[in-house]
XYZ file of C-alpha atoms in Angstrom:
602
model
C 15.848 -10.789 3.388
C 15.272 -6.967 4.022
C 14.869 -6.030 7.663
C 11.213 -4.898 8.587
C 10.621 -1.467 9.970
C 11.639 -1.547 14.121
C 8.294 0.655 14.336
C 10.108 2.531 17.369
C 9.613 6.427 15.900
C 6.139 5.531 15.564
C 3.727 8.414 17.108
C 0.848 5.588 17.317
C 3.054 3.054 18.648
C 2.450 0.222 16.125
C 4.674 -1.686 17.589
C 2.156 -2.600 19.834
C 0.001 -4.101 17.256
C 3.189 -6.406 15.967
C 3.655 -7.782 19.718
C 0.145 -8.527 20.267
C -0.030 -10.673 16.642
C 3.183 -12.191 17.656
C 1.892 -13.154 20.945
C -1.401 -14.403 19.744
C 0.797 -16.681 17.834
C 3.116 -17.643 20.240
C -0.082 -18.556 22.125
C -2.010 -20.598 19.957
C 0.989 -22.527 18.631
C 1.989 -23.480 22.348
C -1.231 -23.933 23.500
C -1.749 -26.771 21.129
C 1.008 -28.854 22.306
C 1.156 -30.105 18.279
C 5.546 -31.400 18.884
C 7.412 -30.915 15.970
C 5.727 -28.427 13.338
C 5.816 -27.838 9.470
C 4.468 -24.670 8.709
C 2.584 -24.085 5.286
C 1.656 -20.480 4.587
C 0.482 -19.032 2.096
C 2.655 -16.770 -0.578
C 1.584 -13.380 -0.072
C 1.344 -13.741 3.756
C 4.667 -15.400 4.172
C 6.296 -12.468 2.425
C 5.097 -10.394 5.428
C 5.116 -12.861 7.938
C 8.201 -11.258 10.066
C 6.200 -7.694 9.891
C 3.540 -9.192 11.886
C 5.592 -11.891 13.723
C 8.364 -10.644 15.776
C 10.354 -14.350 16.106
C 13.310 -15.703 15.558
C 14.957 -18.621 14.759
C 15.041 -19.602 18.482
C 11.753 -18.803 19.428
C 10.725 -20.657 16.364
C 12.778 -23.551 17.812
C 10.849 -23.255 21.340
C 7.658 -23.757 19.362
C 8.828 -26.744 17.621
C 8.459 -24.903 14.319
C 10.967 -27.244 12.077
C 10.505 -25.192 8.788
C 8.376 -22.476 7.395
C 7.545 -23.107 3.486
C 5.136 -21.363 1.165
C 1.904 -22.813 0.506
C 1.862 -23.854 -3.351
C 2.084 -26.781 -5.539
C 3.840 -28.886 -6.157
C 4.741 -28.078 -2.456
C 7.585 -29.142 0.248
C 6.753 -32.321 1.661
C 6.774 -32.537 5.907
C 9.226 -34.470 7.467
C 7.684 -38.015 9.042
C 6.030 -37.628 12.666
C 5.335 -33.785 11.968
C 2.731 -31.849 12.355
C 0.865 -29.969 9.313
C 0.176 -26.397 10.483
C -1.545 -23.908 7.637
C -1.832 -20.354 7.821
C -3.833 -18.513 5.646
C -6.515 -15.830 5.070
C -10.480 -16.943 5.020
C -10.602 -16.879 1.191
C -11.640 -19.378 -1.157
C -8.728 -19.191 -3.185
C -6.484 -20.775 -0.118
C -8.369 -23.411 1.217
C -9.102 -24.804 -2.196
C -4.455 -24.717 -1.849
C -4.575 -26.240 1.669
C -7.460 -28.849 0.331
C -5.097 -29.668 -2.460
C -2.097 -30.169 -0.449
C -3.536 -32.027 2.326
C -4.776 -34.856 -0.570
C -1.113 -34.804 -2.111
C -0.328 -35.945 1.819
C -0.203 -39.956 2.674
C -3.838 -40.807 3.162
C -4.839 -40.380 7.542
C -2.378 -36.898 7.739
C -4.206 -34.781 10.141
C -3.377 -31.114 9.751
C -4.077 -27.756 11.729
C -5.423 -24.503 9.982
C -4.797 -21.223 10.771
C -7.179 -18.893 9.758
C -7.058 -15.041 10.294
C -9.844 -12.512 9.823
C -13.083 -14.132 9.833
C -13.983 -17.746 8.647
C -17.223 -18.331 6.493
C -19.470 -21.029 5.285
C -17.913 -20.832 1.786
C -14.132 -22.060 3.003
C -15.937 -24.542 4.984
C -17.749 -26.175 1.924
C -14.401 -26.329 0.099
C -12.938 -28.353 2.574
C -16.229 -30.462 2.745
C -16.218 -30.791 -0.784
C -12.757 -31.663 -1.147
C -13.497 -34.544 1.710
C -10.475 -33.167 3.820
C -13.195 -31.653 6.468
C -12.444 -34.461 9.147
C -8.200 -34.202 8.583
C -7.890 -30.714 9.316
C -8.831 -28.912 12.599
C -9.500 -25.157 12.009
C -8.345 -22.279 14.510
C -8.774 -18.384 14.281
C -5.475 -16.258 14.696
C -6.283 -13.216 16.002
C -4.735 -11.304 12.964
C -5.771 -8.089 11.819
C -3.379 -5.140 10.078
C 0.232 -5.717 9.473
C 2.556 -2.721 9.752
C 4.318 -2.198 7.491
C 5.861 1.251 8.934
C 5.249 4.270 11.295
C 2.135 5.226 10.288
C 1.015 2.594 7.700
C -1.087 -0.945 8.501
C -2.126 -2.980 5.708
C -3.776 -6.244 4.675
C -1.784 -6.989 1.797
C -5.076 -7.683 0.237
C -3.737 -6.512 -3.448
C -6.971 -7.440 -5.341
C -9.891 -5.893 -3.727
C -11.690 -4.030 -6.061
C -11.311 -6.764 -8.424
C -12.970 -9.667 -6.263
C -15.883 -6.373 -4.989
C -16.769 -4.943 -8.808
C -15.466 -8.057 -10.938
C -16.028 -11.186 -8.866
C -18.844 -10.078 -6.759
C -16.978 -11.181 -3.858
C -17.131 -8.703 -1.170
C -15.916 -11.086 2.181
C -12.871 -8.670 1.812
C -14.744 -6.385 3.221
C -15.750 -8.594 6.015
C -11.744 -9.131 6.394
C -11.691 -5.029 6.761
C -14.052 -4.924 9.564
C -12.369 -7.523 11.386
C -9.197 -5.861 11.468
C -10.476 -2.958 12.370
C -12.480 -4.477 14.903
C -8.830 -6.229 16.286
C -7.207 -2.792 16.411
C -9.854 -1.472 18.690
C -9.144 -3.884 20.833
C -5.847 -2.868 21.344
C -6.569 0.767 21.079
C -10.108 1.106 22.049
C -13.468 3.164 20.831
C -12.739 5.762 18.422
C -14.986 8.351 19.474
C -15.919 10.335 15.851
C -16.210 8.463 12.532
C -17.039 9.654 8.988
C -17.570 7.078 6.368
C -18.358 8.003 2.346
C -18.911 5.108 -0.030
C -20.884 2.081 -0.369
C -17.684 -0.300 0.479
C -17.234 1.634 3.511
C -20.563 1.469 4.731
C -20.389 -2.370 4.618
C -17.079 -2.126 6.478
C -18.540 -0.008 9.055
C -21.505 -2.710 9.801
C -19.079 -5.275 10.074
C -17.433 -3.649 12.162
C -19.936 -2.784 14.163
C -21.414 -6.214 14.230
C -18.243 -7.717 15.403
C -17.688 -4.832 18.274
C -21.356 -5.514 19.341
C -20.219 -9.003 20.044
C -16.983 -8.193 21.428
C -16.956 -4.205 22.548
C -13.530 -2.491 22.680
C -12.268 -1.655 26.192
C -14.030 1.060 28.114
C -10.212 2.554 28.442
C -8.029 3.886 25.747
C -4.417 3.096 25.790
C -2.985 6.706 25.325
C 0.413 5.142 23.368
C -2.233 3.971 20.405
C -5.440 6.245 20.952
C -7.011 7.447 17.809
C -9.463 10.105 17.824
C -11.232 10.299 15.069
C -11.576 7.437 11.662
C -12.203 8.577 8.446
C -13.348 5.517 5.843
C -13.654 6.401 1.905
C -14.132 4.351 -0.743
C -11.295 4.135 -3.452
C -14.125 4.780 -6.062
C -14.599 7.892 -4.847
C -10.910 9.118 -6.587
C -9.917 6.890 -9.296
C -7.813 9.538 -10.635
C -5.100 9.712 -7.793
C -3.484 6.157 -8.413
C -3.840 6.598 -12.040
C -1.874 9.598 -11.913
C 1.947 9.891 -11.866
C 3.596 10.453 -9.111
C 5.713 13.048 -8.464
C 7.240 12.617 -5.429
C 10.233 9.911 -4.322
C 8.676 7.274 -2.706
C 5.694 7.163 -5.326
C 8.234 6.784 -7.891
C 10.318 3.931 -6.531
C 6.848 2.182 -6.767
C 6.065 2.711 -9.803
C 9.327 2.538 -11.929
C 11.265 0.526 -9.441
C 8.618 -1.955 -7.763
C 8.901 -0.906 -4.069
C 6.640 -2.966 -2.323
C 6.186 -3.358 1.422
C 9.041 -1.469 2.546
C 11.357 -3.333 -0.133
C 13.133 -2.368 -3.364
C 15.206 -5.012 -5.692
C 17.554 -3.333 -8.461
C 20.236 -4.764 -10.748
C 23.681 -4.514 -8.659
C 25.537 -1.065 -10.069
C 27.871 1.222 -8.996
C 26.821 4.184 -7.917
C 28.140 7.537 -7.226
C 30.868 6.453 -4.546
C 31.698 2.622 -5.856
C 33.614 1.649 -2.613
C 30.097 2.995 -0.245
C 27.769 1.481 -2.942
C 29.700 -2.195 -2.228
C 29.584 -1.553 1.602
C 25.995 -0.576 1.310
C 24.922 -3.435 -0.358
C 24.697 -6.948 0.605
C 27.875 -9.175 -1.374
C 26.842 -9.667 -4.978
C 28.700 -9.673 -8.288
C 27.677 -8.014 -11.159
C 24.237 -8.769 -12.889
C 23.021 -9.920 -9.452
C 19.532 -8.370 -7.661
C 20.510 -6.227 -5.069
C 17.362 -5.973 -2.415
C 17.239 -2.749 0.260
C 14.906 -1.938 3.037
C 13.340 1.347 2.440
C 11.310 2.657 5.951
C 11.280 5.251 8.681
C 14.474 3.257 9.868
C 16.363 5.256 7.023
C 17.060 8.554 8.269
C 17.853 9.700 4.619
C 14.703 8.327 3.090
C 12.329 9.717 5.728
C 13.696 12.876 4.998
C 13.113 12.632 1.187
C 10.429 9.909 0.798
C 7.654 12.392 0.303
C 9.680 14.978 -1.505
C 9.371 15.864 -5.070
C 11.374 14.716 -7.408
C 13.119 18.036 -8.467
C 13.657 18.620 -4.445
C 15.608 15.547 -4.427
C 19.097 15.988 -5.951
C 19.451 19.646 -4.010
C 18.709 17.789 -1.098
C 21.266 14.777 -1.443
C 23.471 17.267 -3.074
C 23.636 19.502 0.387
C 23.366 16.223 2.784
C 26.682 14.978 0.701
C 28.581 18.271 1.435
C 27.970 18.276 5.173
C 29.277 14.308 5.032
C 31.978 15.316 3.560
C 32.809 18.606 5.926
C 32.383 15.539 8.478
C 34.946 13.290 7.055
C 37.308 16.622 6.747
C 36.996 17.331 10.804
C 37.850 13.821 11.489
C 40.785 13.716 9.253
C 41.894 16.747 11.163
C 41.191 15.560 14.545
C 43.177 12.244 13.891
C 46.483 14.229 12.667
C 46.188 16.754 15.265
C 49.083 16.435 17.531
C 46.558 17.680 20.282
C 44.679 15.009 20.034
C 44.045 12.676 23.069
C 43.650 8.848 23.635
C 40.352 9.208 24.535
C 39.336 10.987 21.550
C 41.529 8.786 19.060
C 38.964 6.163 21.162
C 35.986 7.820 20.600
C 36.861 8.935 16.694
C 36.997 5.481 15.558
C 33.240 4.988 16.814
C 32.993 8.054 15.080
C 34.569 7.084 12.107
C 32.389 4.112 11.793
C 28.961 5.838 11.957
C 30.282 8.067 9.397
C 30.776 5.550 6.785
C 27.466 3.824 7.410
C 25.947 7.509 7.157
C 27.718 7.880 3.653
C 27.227 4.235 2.732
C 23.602 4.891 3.382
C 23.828 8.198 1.417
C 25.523 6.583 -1.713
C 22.347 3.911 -1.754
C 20.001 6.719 -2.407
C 21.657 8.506 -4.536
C 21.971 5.287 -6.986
C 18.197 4.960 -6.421
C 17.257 8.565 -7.572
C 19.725 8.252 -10.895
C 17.680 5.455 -11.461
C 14.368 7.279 -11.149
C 15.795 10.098 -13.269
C 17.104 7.965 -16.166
C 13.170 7.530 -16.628
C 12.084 11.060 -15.177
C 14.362 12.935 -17.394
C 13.470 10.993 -20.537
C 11.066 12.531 -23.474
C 8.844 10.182 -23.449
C 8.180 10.012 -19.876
C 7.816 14.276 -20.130
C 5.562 14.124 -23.525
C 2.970 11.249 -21.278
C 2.924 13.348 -18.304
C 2.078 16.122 -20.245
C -0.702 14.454 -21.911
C -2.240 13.159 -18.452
C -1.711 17.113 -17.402
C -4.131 18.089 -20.559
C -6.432 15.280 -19.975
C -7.417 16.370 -16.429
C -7.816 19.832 -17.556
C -10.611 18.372 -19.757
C -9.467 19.118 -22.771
C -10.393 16.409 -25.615
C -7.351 14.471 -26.436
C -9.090 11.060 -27.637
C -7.010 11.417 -30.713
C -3.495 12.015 -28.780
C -4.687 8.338 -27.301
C -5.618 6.847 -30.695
C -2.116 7.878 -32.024
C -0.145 6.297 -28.917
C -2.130 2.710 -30.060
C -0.826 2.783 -33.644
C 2.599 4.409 -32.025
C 2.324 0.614 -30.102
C 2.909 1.856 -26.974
C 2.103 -0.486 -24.233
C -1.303 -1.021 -23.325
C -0.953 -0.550 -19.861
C 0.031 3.570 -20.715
C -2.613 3.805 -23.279
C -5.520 2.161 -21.070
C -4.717 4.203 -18.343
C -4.633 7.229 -20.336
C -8.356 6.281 -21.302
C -9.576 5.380 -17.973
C -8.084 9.093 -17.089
C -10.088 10.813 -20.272
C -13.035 8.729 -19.234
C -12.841 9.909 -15.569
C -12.208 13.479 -16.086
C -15.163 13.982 -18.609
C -17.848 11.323 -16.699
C -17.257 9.605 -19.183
C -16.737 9.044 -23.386
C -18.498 9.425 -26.165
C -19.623 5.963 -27.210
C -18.932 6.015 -31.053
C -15.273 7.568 -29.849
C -15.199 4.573 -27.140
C -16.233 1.787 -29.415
C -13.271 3.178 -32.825
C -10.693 2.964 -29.896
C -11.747 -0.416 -28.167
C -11.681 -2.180 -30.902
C -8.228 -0.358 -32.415
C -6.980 -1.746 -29.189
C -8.620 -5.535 -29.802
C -6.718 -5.915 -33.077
C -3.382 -4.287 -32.124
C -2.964 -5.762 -28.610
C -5.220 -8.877 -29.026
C -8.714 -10.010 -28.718
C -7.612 -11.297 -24.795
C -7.912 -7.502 -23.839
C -11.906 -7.745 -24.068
C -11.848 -9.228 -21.104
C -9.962 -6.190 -20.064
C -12.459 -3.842 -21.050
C -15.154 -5.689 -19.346
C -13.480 -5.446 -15.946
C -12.171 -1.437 -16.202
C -15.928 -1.148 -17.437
C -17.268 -3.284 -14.366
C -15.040 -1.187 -11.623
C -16.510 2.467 -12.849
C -12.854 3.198 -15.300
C -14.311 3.247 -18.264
C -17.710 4.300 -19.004
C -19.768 5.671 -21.707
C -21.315 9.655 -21.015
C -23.943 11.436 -23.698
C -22.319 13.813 -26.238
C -25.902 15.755 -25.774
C -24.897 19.276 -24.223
C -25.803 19.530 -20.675
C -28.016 22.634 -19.529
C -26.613 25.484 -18.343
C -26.075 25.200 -14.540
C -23.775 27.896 -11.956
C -23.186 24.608 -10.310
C -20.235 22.628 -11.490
C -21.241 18.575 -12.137
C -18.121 17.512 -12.395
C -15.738 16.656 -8.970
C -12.475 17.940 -10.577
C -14.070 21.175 -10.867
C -16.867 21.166 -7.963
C -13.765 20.078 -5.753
C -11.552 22.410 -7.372
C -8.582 19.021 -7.827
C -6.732 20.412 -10.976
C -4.790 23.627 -12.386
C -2.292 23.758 -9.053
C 0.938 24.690 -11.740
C 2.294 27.494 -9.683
C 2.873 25.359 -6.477
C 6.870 25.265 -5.948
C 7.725 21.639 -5.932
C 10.612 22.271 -3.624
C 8.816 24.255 -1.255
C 4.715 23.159 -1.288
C 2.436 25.298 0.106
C -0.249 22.443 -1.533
C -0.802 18.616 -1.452
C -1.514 18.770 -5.308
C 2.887 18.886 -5.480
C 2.737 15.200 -4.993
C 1.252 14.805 -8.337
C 2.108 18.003 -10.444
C -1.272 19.926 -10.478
C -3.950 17.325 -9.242
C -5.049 17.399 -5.404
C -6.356 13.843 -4.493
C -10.082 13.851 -3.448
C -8.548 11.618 -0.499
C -6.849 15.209 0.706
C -9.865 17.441 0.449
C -12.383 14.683 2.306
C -9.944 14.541 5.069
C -8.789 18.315 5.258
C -12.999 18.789 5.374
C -13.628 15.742 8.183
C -11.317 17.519 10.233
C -12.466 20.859 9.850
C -15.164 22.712 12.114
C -18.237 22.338 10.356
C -17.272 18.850 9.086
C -18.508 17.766 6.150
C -22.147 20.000 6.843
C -21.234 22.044 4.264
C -20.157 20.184 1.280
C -23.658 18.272 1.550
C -23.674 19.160 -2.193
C -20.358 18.154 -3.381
C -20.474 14.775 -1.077
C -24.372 13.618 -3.412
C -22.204 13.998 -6.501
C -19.563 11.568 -5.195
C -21.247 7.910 -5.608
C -22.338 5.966 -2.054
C -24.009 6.894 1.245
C -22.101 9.428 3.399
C -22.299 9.288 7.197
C -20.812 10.789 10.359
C -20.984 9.194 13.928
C -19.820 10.740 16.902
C -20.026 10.347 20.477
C -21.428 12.136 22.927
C -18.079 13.200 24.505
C -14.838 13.491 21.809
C -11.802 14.850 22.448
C -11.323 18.703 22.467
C -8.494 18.565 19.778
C -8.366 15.833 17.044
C -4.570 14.949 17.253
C -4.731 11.449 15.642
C -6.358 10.614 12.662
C -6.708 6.837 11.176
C -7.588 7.366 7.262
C -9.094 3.662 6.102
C -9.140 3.750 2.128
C -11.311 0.254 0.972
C -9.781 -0.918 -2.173
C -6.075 0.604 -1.522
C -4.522 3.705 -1.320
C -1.613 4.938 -3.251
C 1.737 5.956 -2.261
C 1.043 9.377 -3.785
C -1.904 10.056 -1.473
C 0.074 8.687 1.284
C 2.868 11.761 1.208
C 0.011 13.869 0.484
C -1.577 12.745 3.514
C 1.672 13.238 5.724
C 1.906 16.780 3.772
C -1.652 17.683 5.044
C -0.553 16.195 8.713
C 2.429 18.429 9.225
C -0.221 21.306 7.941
C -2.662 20.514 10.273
C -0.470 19.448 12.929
C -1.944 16.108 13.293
C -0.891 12.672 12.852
C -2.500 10.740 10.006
C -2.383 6.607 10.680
C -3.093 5.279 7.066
C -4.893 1.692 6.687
C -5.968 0.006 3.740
C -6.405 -3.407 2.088
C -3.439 -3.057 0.148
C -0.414 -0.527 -0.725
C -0.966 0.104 -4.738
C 1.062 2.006 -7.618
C -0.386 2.431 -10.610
C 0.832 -0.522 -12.527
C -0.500 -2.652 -9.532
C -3.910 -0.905 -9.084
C -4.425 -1.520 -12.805
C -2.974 -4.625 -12.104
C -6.775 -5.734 -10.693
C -8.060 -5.475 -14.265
C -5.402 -6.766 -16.158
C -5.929 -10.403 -14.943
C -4.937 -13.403 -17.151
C -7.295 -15.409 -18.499
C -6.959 -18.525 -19.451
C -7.330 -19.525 -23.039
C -8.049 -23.296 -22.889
C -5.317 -24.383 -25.059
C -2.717 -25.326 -22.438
């Protein structure tokens, strides 16, 4: 299993926020006096449990803690005269698992829940319904964000928009305003707040309701102060994590799968086969090889946010000075000059340098991978296409040829959704020919599809009647001026629209405006044709300079608009703190609307 990040270069001290969650659970487990424990959590939480739970094996042992298994089923059985502890997150979805499991246990087993977040009526009536109400005794954890690294905290909530716009299940956003509720806590009041979007403005009352019950602390710890929250909707940009990325990190996610910090590849040899095996954990050939990818890395902070054509200069120049390295060592160990104490201190040496180039030879295999696809035609000839699309220019047919080309319907439904966004929409005769193209190539199942990129504001349906004449742009990629940034040098930016080859997220500009003078006074215009209520809040005394900055995107944020983001930070010289329901590429944000459904015939 890949090491977390330590958190220890972080300039908001996260790690602050991992030792209070571990010793809220330390606390409640103890406190319970329960003896020997079986703990059931569930999947998605489990996978991050040692980001927000700092034990090991022998404080685990201290607590009595047996063995930790997923919560599924069929599921792992306790051992006799054990103690059934769940954890899990207040949704539905779980306690219908933990109801499940607990009537799968001999008839009598009485169980503990774990809940973080905030627990409703609805999880209640499962377990009522399910007649496991009296078996199981139910106890908050005082959860809220998991960090995931220096300046990121997340819920790992990956399906947001889905259970707000499809579902019509918004306690998510409940789940948001508790954890932002548990970080004040620790950090205390944030004195200035902007919020844009009907999401966020539910997120700021519950917030709001759950610091009137419980107000942060009159004091501000100065390791974790922030001065200043900015909350946006993900509706507000659609665009950004529809977009390719262009920069390093963004790419791992989407061609690779990086996910919380973690990318698996096939085992290969890379550039330097004897510091790829030392740089890898033991595996033969064919195996999944799984590295930890965080501020830990020295080499992928430095390149993580770089573009991709920045990339091989950079490991090309970072491999020469490794190697002038190895070449002074060599010399010092020959030299007859050379003392005990330095022979001594060159092996220490010597070591370091081989986990530097070991390190080295691990990202360099990673980038050949990303330019295998980067480098292709096809991958050129698509991002061209997207380019064209955002300048507005009508390329419905381009999309019509890539169905009967039967290119995958995730590319050509995400080229759509772009068309659709960039021109507020299609023409519905144009719509309807290429919906139901797509029905009879890729199967009636994708109506469902449709439906749900319809219900969360992707795809929707504009008049092909000519609008008057206006001086005042209508549309936010022109009113916000997002697209046509080609002569930024990708090496050396002088413009957050690098990260994706032209476009400037609409994340960027709302910040870079918050944080201005005038705030967002002046763009009262631009801000009423952005959809939801707009707000700002401030206190009567702020800070004189706004040095840290926590940007809360409902609905999750991309990768892409999280470089951009440190981009605009090194600008501005202030630190950005990103939090969100959920880390996304674009597969996974399109991921929400590409849910199975079931067919009834298995």
């Amino acid at each position: 299993m890949a090491e977390p990040c330590s958190l220890e270069k972080s300039a908001f001290s996260l790690k602050l926020i991992r030792e209070a969650a571990t010793e809220s659970f330390c606390q409640l487990l103890g406190s319970l006096n329960l003896g020997d424990v079986e703990l059931f959590v569930e999947a998605r939480l489990l996978s991050l449990f040692h980001y927000f739970a700092n034990v090991g094996g022998d404080d685990l042992h201290s607590l009595c803690v047996r063995d930790i298994h997923s919560l599924m089923l069929p599921s792992a059985h306790p051992m006799p005269r054990s103690t059934v502890v769940y954890m899990i997150r207040p949704r539905t979805a779980h306690v219908h698992l933990v109801a499940q499991h607990l009537q799968q246990l001999p008839a009598g087993t009485s169980a503990v829940l774990f809940h973080t977040g905030s627990w409703n009526a609805l999880c209640t009536d499962v377990l009522v319904r399910a007649g496991v109400d009296k078996q199981v005794v139910v106890h908050a954890y005082k959860l809220g964000f998991i960090p995931l690294d220096n300046d990121i905290l997340t819920l790992a909530h990956d399906t947001a928009l889905r259970d707000c716009y499809i579902h019509g299940n918004k306690t998510c956003l409940t789940e948001l305003g508790h954890a932002l509720h548990v970080l004040q806590q620790t950090a205390g009041d944030i004195p200035t707040v902007h919020y844009k979007g009907e999401l966020s403005k539910a997120v700021w009352k519950a917030l709001s309701e759950f610091n009137a019950t419980t107000p942060p602390p009159a004091t501000r710890l100065k390791k974790l102060c922030i001065d200043h929250m900015i909350l946006l909707d993900r509706k507000l940009d659609y665009i950004a994590p529809l977009s390719t990325p262009l920069t390093h990190e963004a790419l791992l996610a989407e061609l690779l799968g990086l996910q919380d910090g973690v990318v698996t590849v096939g085992a290969a040899p890379s550039a330097d086969g004897d510091a790829a095996t030392s740089a890898a954990p033991s595996s033969t050939v064919g195996e999944q090889v799984t590295w930890a990818l965080n501020g830990d890395d020295p080499v992928f902070q430095d390149i993580r946010d770089k573009h991709i054509q920045a990339i091989g200069p950079y490991l090309h120049s970072t491999s020469a000075v490794f190697a002038e390295e190895r070449k002074h060592m060599e010399r010092l160990l020959h030299a007859e000059s050379t003392t005990v104490k330095q022979l001594d201190e060159l092996g220490a040496s010597m070591n370091q340098h081989m986990d530097k180039v070991a390190m080295l030879s691990k990202h360099i295999a990673l980038a050949e991978l990303v330019q295998a696809t980067t480098k292709s035609k096809s991958f050129k000839n698509l991002w061209q296409l997207e380019k064209a699309i955002l300048e507005r220019q009508p390329h419905l047919g381009d999309i019509e040829a890539l169905v009967w080309q039967l290119t995958p319907a995730y590319t050509v439904l995400r080229m759509l959704c772009l068309h659709s966004l960039a021109n507020q929409g299609l023409p519905k005769a144009s719509y309807m020919q290429l919906k139901t193209q797509c029905l009879h190539l890729y199967g009636y199942e994708y109506l469902h599809v449709f439906e749900s990129l319809e219900a969360m504001g992707l795809l929707t349906t504009g008049s092909t009647a000519a609008a008057p004449p206006t001086t005042t742009p209508t549309n936010p990629l022109v009113a916000w001026d997002l697209t046509g940034h080609f002569d930024c040098d990708p090496c050396n930016p002088d413009d957050a629209s690098f990260v994706a080859g032209g476009y400037c997220p609409l994340l960027i500009k709302l910040v870079q405006a918050a944080l201005s003078r005038d705030g967002w006074t002046p763009l009262t215009a631009r801000l009423n044709m952005l959809p939801g209520p707009s707000a700002v809040l401030a206190a009567a005394s702020k800070p004189k300079r706004t040095k840290r900055v926590l940007v809360v995107v409902v609905g999750g944020i991309s990768p892409l608009e999280i470089s951009a983001l440190r981009f605009l930070g090194k600008k501005l010289k202030v630190s950005f703190i990103v939090a969100s329901d959920a880390i996304l590429s674009g597969k996974a944000f399109m991921g929400q609307a590409l849910e199975p459904m079931g067919n009834g015939l298995q």
